[in-house]
GROMACS .gro file of C-alpha atoms in nm:
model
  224
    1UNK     CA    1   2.731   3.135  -7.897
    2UNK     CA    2   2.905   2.873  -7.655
    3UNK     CA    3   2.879   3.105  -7.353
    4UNK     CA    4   2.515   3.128  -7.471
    5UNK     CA    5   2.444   2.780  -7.462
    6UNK     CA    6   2.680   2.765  -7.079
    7UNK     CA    7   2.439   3.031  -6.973
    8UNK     CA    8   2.166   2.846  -7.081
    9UNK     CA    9   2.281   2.522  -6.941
   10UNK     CA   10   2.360   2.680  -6.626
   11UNK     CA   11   2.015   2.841  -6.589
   12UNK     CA   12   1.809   2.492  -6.644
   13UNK     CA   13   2.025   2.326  -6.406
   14UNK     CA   14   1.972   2.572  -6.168
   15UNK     CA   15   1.591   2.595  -6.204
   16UNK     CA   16   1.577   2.179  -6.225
   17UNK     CA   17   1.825   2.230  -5.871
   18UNK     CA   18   1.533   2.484  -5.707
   19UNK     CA   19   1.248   2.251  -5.858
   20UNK     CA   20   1.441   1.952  -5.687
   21UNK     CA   21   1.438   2.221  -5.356
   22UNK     CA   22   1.100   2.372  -5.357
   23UNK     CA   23   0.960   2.040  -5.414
   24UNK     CA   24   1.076   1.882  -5.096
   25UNK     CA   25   1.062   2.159  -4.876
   26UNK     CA   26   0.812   2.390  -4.973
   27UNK     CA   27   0.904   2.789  -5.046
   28UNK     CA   28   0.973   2.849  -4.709
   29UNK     CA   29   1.199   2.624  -4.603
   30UNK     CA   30   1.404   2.620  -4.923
   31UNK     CA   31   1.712   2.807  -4.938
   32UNK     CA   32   1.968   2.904  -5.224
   33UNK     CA   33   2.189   2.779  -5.036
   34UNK     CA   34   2.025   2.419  -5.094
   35UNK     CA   35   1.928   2.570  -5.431
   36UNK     CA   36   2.286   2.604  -5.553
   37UNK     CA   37   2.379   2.281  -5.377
   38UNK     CA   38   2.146   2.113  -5.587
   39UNK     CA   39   2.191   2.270  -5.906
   40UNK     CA   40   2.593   2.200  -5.836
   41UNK     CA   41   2.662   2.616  -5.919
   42UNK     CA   42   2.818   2.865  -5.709
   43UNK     CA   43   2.634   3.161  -5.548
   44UNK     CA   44   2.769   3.372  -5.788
   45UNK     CA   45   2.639   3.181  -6.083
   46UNK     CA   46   2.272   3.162  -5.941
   47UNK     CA   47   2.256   3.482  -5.842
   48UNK     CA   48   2.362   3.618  -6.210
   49UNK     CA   49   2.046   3.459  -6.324
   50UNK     CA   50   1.801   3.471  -5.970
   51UNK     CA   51   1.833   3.769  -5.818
   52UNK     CA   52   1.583   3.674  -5.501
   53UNK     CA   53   1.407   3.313  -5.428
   54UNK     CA   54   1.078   3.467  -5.558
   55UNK     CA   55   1.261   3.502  -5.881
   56UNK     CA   56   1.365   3.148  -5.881
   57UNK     CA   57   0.979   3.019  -5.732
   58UNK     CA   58   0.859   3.204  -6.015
   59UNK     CA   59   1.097   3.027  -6.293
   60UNK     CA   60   1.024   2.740  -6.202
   61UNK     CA   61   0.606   2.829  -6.156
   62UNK     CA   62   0.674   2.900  -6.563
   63UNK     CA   63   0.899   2.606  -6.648
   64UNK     CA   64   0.593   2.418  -6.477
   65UNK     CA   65   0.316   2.575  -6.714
   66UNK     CA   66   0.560   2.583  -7.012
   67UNK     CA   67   0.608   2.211  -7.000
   68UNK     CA   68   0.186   2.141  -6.943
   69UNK     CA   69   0.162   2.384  -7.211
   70UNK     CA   70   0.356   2.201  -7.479
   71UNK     CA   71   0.193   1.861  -7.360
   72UNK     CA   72  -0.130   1.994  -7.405
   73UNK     CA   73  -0.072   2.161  -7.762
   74UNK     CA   74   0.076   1.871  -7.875
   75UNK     CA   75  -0.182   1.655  -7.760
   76UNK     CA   76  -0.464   1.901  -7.924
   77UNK     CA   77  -0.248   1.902  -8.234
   78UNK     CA   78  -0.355   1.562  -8.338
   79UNK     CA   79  -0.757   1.691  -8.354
   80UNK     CA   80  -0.918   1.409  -8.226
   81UNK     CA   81  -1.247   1.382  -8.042
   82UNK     CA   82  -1.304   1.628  -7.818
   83UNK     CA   83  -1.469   1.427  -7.469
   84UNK     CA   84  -1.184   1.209  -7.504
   85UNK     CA   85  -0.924   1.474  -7.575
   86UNK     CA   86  -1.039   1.624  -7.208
   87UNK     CA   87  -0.969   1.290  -7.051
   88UNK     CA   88  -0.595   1.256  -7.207
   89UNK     CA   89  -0.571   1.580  -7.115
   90UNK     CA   90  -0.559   1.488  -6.778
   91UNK     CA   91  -0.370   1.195  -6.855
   92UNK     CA   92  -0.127   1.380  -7.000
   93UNK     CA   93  -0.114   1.590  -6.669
   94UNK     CA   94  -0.091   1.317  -6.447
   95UNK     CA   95   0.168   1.132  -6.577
   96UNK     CA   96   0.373   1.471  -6.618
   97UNK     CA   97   0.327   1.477  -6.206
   98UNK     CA   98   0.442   1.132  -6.157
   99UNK     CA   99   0.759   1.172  -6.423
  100UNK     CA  100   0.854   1.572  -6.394
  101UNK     CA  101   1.001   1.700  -6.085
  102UNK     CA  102   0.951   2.075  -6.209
  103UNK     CA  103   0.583   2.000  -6.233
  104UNK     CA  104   0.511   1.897  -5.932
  105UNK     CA  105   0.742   2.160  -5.739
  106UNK     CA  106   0.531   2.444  -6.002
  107UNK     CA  107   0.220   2.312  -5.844
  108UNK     CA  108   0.324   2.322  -5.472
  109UNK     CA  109   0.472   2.636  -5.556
  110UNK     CA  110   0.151   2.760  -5.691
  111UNK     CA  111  -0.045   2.682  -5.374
  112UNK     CA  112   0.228   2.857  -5.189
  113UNK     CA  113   0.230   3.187  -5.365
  114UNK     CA  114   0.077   3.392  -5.117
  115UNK     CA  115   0.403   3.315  -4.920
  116UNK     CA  116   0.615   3.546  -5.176
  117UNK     CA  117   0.307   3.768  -5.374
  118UNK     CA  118  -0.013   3.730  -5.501
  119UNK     CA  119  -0.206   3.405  -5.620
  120UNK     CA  120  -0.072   3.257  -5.948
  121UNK     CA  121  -0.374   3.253  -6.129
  122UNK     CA  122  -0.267   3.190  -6.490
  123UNK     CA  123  -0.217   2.879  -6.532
  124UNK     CA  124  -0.545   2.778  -6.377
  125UNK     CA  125  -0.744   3.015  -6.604
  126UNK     CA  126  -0.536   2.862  -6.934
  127UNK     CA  127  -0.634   2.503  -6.828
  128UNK     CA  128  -1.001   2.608  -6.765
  129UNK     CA  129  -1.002   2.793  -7.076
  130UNK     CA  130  -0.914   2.493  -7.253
  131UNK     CA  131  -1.142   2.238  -7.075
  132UNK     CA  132  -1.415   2.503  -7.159
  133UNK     CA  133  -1.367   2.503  -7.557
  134UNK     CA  134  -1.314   2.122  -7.553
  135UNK     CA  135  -1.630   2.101  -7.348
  136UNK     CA  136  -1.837   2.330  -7.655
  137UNK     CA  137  -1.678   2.101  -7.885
  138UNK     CA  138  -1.792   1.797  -7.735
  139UNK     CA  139  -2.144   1.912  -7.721
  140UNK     CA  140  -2.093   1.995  -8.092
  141UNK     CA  141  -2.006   1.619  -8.212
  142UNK     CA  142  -2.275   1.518  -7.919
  143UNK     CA  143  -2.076   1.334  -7.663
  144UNK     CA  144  -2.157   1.619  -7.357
  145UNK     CA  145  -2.530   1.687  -7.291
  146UNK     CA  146  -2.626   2.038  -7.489
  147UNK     CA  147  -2.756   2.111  -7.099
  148UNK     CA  148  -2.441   2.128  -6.935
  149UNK     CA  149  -2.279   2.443  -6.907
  150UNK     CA  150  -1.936   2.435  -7.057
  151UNK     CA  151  -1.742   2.711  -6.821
  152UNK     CA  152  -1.917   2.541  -6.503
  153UNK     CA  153  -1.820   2.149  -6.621
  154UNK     CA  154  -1.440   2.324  -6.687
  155UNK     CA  155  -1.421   2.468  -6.337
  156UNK     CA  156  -1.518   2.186  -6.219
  157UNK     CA  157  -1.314   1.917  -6.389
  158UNK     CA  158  -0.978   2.140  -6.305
  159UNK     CA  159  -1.072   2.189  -5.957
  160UNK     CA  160  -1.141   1.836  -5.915
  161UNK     CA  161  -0.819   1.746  -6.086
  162UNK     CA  162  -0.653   1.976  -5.860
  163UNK     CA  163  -0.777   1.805  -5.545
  164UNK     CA  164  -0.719   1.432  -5.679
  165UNK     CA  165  -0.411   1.500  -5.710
  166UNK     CA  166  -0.348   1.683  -5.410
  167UNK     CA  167  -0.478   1.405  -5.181
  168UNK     CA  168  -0.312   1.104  -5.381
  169UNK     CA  169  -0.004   1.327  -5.316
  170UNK     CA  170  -0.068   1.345  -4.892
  171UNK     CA  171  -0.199   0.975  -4.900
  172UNK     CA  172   0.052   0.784  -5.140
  173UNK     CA  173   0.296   1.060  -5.240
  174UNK     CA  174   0.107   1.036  -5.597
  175UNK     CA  175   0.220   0.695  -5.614
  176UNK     CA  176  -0.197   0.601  -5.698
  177UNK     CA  177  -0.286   0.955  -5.927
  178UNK     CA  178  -0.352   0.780  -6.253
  179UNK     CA  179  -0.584   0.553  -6.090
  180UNK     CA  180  -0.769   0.834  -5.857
  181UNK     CA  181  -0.792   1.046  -6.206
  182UNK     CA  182  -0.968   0.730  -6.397
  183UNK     CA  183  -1.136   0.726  -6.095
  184UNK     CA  184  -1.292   1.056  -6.093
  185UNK     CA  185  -1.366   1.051  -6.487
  186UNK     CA  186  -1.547   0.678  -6.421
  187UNK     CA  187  -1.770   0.902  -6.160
  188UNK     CA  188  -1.824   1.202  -6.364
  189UNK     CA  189  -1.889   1.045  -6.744
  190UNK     CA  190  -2.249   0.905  -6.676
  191UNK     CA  191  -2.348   1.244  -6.582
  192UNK     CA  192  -2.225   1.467  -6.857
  193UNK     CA  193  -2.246   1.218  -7.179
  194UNK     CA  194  -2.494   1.270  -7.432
  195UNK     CA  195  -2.795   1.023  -7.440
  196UNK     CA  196  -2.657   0.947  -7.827
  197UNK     CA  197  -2.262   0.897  -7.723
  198UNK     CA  198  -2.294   0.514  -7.717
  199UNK     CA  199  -1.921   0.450  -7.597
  200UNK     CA  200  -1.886   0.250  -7.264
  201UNK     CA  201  -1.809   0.538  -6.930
  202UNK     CA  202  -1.524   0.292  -6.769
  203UNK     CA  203  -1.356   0.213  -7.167
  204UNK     CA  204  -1.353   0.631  -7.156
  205UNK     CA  205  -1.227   0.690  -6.834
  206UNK     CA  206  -0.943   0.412  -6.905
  207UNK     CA  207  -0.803   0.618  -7.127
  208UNK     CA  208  -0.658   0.761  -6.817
  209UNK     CA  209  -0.442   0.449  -6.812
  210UNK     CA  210  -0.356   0.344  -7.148
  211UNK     CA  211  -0.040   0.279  -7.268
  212UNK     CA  212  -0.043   0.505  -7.585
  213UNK     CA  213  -0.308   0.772  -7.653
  214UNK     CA  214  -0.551   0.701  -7.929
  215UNK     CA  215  -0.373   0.785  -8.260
  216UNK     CA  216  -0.475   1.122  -8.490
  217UNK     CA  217  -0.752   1.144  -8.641
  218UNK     CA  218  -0.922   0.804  -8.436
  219UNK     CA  219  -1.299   0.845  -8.384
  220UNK     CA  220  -1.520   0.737  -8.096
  221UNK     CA  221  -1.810   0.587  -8.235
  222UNK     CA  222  -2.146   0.832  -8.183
  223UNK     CA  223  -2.480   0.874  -8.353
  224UNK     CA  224  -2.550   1.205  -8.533
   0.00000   0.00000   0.00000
């Protein structure tokens, strides 16, 4: 059990190391040399666990989707409205790109995959999967239009997350993304609300910025 755990320890180390790596230089300037520099592990050690950097690029594409993943369920756990659910979705996102190293090395990483295989579609089509039910949902408890099409407004909303982020990242090194993401939800809410959702489009798209999330079970006040 204790060289379990070592092995354990030793592989998130060296996956937060090539995160750290990726992250500043991009897949193709990264080596494992740098890798095991950063994850303070010998050669041997990293390449008991990574046999190739694809393998590691690909750890730490997962360890990126794992932790969005968890946020996500979590956040969906508490079953609250479902427009506003979408918008601390993104939230949620956000400040995982501003706080998590790993995340924002799995997204570079994931624009970069043609550099060591295919596309990485998967995460993309989980996210727009999501947006897609929440987006039914909302049209349920009326606060989307009936009109809009759900699997459009989800490709959409991830594609413009996607490129929000992406430019606050060239332009301020992400230092403005929570503000660019209320941004684009302030923009986007008067078109998509239903004409009985009575809550304000800017108190909405705050949400991006609040402190704490609204708490389970909180409603958003709407007509039937």
């Amino acid at each position: 059990m204790v060289l379990q755990d070592r092995a354990k320890a030793t592989r998130e180390a060296i996956i937060a190391g090539a995160a750290a790596v990726f992250e500043e230089h991009g897949y193709g300037s990264a080596s494992l040399t740098q890798v095991s520099d950063a994850a303070k592990v010998t050669k041997g050690a990293l390449y008991f666990h990574f046999q190739s950097k694809e393998d590691l690029a690909r750890a730490v594409i997962e360890e990126q989707h794992r932790i969005v993943v968890a946020e996500s369920e979590t956040l969906l756990a508490e079953d609250g409205p479902a427009l506003p659910a979408m918008i601390l979705l993104c939230r949620a996102f956000g400040l995982k790109l501003v706080h998590e190293p790993a995340v924002r090395a799995g997204i570079r990483l994931t624009l970069e995959a043609t550099a060591f295989g295919p596309p990485v579609q998967g995460p993309y089509e989980d996210w727009i999967a999501v947006m897609e039910q929440l987006t039914d949902r909302a049209k349920r408890e009326k606060q989307v239009r009936s009109s809009v099409d759900s699997e459009a407004l989800a490709r959409y909303l991830v594609a413009s997350f996607t490129g929000v982020q992406m430019v606050s990242g060239v332009l301020t090194g992400r230092a403005d993304v929570m503000q660019r993401i209320d941004e684009m939800w302030s923009i986007l809410l008067p078109g998509i609300m239903h004409e009985d959702f009575h809550e304000d489009p800017q108190t909405l798209s705050r949400l991006v910025a609040a402190e704490v999330p609204i708490p389970r079970g909180a409603e958003v006040e709407s007509s039937a």
